[in-house]
Coordinates of C-alpha atoms in Angstrom, one line a residue:
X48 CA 107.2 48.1 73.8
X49 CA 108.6 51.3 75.3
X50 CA 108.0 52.3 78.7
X51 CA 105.7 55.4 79.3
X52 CA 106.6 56.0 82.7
X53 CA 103.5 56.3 84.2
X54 CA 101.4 52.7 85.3
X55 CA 98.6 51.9 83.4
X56 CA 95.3 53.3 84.3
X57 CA 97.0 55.8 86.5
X58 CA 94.1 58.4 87.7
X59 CA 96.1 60.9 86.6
X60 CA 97.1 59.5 83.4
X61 CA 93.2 59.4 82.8
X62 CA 92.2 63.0 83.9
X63 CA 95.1 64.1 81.4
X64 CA 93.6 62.6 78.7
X65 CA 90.3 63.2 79.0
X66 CA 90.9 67.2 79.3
X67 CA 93.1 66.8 76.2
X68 CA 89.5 65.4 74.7
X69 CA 87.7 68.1 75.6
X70 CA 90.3 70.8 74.2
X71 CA 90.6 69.0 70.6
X72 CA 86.6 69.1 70.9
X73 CA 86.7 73.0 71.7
X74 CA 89.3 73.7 69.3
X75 CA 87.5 71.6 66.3
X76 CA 84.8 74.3 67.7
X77 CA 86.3 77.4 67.2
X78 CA 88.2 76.5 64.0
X79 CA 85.0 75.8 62.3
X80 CA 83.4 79.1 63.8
X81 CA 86.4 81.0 62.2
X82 CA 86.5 79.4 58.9
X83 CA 82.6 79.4 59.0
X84 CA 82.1 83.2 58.8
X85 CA 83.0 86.3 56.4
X86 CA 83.9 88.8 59.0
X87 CA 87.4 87.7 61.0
X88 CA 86.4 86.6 64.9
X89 CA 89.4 88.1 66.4
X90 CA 87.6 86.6 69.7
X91 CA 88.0 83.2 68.6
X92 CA 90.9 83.0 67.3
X93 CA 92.2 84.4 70.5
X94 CA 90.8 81.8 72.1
X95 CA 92.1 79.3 69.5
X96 CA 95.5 80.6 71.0
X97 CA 94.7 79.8 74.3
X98 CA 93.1 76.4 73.6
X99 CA 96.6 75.6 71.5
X100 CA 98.8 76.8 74.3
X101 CA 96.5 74.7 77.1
X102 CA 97.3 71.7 75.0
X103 CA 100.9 72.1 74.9
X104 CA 101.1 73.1 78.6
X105 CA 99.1 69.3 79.1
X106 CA 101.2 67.6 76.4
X107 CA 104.4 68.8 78.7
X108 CA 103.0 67.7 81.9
X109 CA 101.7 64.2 80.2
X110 CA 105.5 63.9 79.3
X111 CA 106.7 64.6 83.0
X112 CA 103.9 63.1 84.9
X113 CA 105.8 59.5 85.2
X114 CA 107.2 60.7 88.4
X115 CA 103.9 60.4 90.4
X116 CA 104.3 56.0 89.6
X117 CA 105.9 54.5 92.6
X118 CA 108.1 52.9 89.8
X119 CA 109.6 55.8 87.7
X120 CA 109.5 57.2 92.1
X121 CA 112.3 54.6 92.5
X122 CA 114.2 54.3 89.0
X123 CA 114.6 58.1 88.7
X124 CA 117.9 58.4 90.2
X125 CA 118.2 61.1 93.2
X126 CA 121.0 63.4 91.3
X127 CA 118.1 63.8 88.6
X128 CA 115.9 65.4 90.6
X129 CA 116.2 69.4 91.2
X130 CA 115.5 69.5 95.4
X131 CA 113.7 72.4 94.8
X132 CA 111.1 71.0 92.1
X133 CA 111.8 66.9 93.2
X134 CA 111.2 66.8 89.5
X135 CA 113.6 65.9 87.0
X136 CA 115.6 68.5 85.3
X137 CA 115.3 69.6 82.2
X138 CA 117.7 72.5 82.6
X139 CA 120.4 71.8 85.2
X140 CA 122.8 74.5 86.2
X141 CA 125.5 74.6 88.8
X142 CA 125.3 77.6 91.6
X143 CA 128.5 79.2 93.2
X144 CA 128.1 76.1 96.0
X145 CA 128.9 73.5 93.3
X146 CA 125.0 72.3 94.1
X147 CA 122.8 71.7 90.9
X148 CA 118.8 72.7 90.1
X149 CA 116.5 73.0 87.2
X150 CA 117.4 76.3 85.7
X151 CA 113.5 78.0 86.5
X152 CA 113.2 76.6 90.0
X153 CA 116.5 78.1 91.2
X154 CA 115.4 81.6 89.0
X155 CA 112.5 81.8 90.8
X156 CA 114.2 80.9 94.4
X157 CA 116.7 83.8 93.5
X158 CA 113.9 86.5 92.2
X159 CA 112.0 86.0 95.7
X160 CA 115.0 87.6 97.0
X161 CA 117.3 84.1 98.7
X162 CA 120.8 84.7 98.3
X163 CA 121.4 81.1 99.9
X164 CA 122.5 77.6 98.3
X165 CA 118.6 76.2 99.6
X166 CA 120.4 72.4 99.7
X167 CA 123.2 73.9 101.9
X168 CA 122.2 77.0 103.5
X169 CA 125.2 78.7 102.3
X170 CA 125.3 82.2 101.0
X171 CA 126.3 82.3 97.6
X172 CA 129.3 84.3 96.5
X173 CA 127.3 85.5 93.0
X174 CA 124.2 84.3 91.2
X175 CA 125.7 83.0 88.0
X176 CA 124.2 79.9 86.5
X177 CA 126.0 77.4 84.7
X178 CA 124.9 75.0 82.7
X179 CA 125.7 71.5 84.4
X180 CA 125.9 69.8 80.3
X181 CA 127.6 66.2 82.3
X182 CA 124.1 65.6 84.2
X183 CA 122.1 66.9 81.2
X184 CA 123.8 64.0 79.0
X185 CA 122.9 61.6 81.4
X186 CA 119.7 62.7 82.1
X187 CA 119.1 63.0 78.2
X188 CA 120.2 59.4 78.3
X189 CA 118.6 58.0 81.0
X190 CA 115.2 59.4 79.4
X191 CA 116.0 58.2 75.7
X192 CA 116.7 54.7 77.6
X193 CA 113.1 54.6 78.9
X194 CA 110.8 55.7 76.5
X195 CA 110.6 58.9 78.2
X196 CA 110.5 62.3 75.7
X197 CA 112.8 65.1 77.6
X198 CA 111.3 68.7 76.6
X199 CA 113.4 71.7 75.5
X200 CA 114.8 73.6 78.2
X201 CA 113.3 77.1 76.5
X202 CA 110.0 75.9 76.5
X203 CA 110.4 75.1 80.6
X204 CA 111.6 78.2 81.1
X205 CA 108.7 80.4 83.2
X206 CA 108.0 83.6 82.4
X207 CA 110.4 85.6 84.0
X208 CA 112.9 83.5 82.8
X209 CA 115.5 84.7 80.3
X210 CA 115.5 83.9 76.9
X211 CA 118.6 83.0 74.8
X212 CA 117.6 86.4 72.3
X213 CA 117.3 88.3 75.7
X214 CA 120.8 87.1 76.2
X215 CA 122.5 88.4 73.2
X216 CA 120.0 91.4 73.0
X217 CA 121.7 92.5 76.5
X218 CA 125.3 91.6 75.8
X219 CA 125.0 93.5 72.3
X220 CA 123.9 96.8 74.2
X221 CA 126.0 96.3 76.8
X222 CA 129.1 96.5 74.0
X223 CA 127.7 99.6 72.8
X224 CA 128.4 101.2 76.0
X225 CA 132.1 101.1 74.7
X226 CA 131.2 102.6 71.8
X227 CA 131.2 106.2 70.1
X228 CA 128.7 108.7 71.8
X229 CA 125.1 107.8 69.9
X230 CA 125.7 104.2 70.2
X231 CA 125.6 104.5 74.1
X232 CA 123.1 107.3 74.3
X233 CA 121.1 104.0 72.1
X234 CA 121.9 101.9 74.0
X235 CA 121.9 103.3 77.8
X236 CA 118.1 104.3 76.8
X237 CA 117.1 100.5 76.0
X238 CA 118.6 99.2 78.9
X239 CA 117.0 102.0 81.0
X240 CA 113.4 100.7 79.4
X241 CA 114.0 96.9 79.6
X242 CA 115.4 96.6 83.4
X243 CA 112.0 98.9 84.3
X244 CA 110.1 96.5 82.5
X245 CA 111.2 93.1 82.4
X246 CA 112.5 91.6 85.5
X247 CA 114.9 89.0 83.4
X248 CA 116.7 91.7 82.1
X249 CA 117.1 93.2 86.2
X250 CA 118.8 89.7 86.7
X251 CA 120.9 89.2 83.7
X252 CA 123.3 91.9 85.5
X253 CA 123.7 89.8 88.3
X254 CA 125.0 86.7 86.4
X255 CA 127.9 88.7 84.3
X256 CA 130.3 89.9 86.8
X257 CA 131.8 92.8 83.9
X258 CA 128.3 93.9 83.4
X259 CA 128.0 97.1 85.8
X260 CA 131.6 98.1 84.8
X261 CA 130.5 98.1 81.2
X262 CA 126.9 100.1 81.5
X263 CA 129.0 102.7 83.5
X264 CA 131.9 103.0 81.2
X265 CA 130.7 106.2 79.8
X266 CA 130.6 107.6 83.2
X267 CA 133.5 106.7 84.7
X268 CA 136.2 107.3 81.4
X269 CA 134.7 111.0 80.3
X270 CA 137.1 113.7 81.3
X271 CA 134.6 116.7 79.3
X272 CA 132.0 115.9 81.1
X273 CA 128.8 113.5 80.7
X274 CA 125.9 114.0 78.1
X275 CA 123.1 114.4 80.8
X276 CA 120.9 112.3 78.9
X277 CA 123.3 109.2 78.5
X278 CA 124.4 109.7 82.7
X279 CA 120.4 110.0 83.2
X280 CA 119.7 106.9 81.5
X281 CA 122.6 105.1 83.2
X282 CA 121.9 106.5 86.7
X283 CA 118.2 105.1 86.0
X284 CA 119.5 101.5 84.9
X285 CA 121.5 101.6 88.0
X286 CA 118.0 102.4 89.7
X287 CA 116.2 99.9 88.2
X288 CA 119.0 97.4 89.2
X289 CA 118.9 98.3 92.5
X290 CA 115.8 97.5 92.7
X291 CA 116.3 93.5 92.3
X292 CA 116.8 91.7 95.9
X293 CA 119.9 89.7 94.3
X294 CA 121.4 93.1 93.0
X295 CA 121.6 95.1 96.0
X296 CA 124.7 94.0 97.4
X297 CA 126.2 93.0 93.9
X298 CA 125.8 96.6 93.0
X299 CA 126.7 98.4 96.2
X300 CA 130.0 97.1 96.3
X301 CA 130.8 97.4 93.0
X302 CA 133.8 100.0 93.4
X303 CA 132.3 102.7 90.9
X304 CA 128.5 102.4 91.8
X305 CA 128.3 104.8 94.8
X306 CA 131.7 107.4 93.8
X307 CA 129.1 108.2 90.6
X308 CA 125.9 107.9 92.3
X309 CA 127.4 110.6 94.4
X310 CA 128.5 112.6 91.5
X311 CA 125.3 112.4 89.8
X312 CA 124.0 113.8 93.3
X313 CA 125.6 116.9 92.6
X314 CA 124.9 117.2 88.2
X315 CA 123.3 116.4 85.8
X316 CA 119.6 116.9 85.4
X317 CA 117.5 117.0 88.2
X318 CA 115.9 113.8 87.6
X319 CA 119.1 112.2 87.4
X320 CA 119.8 113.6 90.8
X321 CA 116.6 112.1 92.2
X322 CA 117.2 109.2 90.5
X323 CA 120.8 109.0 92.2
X324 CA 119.2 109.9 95.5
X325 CA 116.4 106.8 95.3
X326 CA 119.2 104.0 94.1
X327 CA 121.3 105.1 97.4
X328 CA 117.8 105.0 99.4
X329 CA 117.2 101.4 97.5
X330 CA 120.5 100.2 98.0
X331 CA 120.6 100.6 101.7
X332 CA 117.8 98.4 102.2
X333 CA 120.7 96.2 102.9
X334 CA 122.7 97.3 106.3
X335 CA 126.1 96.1 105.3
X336 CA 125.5 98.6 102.1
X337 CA 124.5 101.1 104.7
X338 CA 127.3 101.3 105.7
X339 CA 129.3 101.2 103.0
X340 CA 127.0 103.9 101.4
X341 CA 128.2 106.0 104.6
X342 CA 131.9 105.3 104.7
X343 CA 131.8 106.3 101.2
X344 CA 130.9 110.0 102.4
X345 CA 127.2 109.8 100.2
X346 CA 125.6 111.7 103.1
X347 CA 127.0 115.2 102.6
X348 CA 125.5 115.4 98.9
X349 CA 122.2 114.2 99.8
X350 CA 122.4 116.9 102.1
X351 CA 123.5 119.3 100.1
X352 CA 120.5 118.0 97.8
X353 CA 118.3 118.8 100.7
X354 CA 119.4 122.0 100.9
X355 CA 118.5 123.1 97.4
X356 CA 115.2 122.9 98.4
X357 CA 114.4 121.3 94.9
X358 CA 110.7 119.7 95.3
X359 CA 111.3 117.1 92.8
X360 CA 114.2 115.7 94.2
X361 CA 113.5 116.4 98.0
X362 CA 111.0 112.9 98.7
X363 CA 113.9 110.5 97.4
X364 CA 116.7 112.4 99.0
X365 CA 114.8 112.2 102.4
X366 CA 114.0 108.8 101.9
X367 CA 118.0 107.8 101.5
X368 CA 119.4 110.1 104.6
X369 CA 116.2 108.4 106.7
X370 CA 116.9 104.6 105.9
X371 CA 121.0 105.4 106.0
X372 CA 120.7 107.2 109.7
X373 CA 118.9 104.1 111.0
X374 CA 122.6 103.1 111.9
X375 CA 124.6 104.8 114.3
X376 CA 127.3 106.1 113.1
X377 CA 125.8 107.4 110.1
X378 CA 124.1 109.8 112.4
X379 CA 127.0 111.3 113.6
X380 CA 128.2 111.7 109.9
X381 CA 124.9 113.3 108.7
X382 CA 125.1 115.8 111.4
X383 CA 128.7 116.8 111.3
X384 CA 127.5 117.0 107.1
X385 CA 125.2 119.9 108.6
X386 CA 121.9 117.7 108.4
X387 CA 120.0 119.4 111.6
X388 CA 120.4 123.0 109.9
X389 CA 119.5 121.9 106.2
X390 CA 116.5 120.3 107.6
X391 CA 115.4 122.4 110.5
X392 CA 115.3 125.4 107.6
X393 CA 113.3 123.4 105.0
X394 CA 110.4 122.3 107.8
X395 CA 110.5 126.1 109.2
X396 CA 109.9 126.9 105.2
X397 CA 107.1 124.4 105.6
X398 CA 108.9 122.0 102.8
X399 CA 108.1 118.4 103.0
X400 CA 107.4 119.1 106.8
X401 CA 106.5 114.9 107.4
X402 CA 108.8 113.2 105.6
X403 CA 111.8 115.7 107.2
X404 CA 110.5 115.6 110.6
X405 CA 111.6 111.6 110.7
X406 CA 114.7 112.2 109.7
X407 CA 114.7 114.7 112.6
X408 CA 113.6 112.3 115.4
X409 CA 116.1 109.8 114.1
X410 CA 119.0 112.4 114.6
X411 CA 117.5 112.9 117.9
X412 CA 119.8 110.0 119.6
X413 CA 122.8 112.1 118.5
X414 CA 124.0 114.5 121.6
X415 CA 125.2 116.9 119.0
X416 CA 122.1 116.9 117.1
X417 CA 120.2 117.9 120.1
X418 CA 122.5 120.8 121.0
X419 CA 122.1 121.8 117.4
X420 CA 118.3 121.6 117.5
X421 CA 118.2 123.7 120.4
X422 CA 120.3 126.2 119.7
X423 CA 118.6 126.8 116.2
X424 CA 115.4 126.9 117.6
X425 CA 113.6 123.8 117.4
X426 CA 111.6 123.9 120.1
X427 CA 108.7 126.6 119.3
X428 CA 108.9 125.3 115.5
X429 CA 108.3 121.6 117.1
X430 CA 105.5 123.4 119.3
X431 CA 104.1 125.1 116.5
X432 CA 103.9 122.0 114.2
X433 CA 102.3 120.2 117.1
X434 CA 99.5 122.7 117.4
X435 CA 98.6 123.3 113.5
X436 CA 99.5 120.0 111.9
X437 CA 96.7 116.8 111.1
X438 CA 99.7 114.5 110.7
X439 CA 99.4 112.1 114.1
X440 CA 102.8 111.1 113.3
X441 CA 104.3 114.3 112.6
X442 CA 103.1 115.0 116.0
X443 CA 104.8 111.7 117.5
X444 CA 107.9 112.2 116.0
X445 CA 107.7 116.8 117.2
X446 CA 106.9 115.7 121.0
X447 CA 109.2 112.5 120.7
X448 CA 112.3 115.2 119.8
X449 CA 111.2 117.8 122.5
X450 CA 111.5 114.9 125.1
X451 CA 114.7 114.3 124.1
X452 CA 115.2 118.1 124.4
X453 CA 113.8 118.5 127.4
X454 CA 116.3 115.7 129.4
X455 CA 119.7 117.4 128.2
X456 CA 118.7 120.9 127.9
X457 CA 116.5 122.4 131.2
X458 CA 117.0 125.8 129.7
X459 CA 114.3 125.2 126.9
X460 CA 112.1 124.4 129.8
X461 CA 110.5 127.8 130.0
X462 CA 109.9 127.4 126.5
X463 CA 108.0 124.6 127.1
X464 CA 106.0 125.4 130.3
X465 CA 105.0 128.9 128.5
X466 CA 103.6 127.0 125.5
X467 CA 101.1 125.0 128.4
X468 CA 99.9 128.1 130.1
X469 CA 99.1 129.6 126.9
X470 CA 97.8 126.4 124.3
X471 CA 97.9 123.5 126.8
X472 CA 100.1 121.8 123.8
X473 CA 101.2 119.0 125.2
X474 CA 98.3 118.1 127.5
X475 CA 96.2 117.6 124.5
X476 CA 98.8 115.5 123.2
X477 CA 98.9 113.5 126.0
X478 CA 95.6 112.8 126.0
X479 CA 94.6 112.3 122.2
X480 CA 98.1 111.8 120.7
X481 CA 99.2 108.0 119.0
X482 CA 100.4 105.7 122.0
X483 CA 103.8 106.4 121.7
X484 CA 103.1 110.3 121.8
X485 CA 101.1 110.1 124.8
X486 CA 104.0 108.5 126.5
X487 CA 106.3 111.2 125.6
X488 CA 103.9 114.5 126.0
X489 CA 103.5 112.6 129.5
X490 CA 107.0 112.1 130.6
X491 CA 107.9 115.8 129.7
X492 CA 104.2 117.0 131.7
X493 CA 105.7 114.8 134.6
X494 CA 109.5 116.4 133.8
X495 CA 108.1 119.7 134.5
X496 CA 106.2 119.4 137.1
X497 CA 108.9 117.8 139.5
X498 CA 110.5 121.0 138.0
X499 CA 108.0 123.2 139.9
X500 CA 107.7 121.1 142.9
X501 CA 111.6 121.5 143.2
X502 CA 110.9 125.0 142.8
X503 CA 108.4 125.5 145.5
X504 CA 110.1 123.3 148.3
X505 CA 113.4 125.6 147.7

């Protein structure tokens, strides 16, 4: 008699079969209610579907529930088992580490954003699967020789799994990117709609190193300029990508990304530009792609962006020079790109006043910035915001520049002092501001008034 893998009145064994009872009894049910009436009963056969698919899903785990036997615990050899699942594998597939999982478990590991080997803690140099077929022919056989049915990988794949039809669907449009002008604009419009929608598709592009090259082919070999709607598409994919924890790095460094992202910064339509704008702002969630994003001299077209003034564009562009400048030495290249005048003009023109007032304080560490706030007359625009704004954070980050202000540049102090004899500005901050404004509105009180002291003793 062949083994079943599981010992004989195993609780679980028990519980599967009497669930499987029940849904035969419920689909026997709602067959006979649908073959019992005139009308069609979409709702049962709806749940007919569900009934059918809860069977399967049972049948399946029926099939693999021999592990939980002490026995099949200590026949199943050890290099069957995934480490992720410590089930056998239906799917194995070798990472860049030369270690082996089931094909979903290791999917799933790599869509929660690890870009580790989980068995040796190793970062992985790419996230291409490959099949491991040697262990799959000797799990297949170690199953046939005991009694054991091994389910088809597709049907273990989960959800966001990729199917084999996915797979050809995606290297098929990817070819048309190489092809004459409506083929791409096809093409680059589909893959533009499948990596918004379907995560699997997000990750096919990090398991085919030639697949960024090849969606930006159209880009990067047109001499007469780019349709805008086949660079908008493209530019969008490339946001979409970017998007993906496992693509970030994969797609910064990818020589040709950020060179066009900058170019698309400066044509094309304008939601290609904002599109452009929030890949370089997704992208740099990563600080190594900070970085690179910075050598590569992005900064002066967002700023340029900035300067336009567009108000479609002008949330995403903000959002990219804001998480860039969190690294040193991007400051210094935003301001000598003529950041502190771009964005001192748009919050005196009341544009996007919050969001621009961040990027503000985070220039603020910059000795040049601060010279450059001053002299373009920062200080009674900071004031001013202070006293008509509702934004307690637009307020932290106005006081939190003036502070800064008002330790390198004692000339601005009369600005300062004048604005407390008339509004009291930065009292009131200093006693109803966030925590970190109190702090601030309270060193520069205490600033001026040694000020005074110093005064009066001379």
């Amino acid at each position: 008699m062949a083994k079943t893998g599981v010992v004989e009145g195993d609780p679980i064994t028990v519980a599967t079969a009497k669930a499987a009872t029940e849904l035969k009894r419920e689909l026997q049910r709602l067959v006979k209610a649908i073959l019992s009436e005139d009308d069609i009963n979409v709702d049962a056969i709806d749940k007919t579907h569900q009934t059918l698919f809860a069977l399967k899903d049972l049948k399946l785990k029926r099939q693999s529930s021999f592990r939980t036997s002490p026995d099949s615990a200590r026949v199943l050899p050890d290099e069957f088992r995934c480490s992720l699942s410590k089930e056998l594998m239906r799917d194995p597939v070798i990472v860049s580490t030369g270690q082996t999982y089931d094909r979903p478990f290791i999917q799933k590991w790599l869509k929660a954003g690890n870009r580790t080997c989980p068995r040796t803690q190793q970062v992985l140099s790419h996230t291409i699967l490959t099949p491991n077929h040697l262990i799959r022919e000797m799990i297949s056989q170690w199953c046939k020789n005991n009694g054991i049915q091994m389910p088809d990988p597709v049907q273990y794949l989960n959800d966001e799994g990729s199917t084999e039809a996915d797979r050809d669907l995606f290297f098929s449009l990817l070819e048309k990117m190489s092809s004459i002008l409506s083929d791409q604009k096809v093409a680059a419009r589909e893959l533009r709609l499948l990596t918004k929608k379907m995560p699997s598709f997000r990750a096919l592009f990090g398991e085919s190193a030639d697949a960024i090259p090849q969606l930006l082919r159209p880009l990067s070999r047109s001499n007469s300029g780019v349709h805008p709607n086949l660079q908008e598409d493209i530019i969008t994919t490339l946001l979409n990508l970017s998007i993906h924890d496992n693509n970030k790095k994969l797609v910064a460094e990818t020589p040709m990304v950020v060179p066009l992202l900058m170019d698309a910064l400066r044509s094309g339509t304008i939601e290609t530009r904002s599109n452009a704008a929030a890949a370089l702002f997704t992208l740099s969630a990563l600080d190594s792609n900070k970085e690179l994003i910075g050598k590569s001299g992005a900064l002066k077209p967002l700023v340029e962006l900035v300067d336009e003034g567009n108000p479609v564009a002008m949330k995403d562009v903000a959002s990219a020079i804001f998480s860039l400048c969190i690294i040193h030495d991007n400051k210094a290249r935003a301001v000598r790109d003529g950041a502190v005048r771009v964005i001192l003009k748009n919050i005196m023109n009341n544009v996007h006043v919050d969001e621009l007032l961040a990027i503000l304080a985070m220039l603020s560490t910059n000795q040049k910035a601060i010279e450059e706030m001053g002299d373009l007359g920062a200080v009674p625009c900071l004031l001013n915001i202070i006293r008509e704004t509702s934004c307690a954070r637009s307020k932290e980050n106005c006081i939190a520049i003036l502070y800064t202000i008002c330790y390198t540049d004692r000339t601005k102090w009369k600005i300062i002092r004048d604005e407390e004899k008339t509004y009291g500005t930065v009292s009131q901050l200093a006693e109803n501001g966030t925590a970190r404004a109190k702090r601030k509105a309270n060193g520069i009180l205490d600033r001026l008034n040694r000020a005074v002291n110093l005064t009066h003793t001379a």
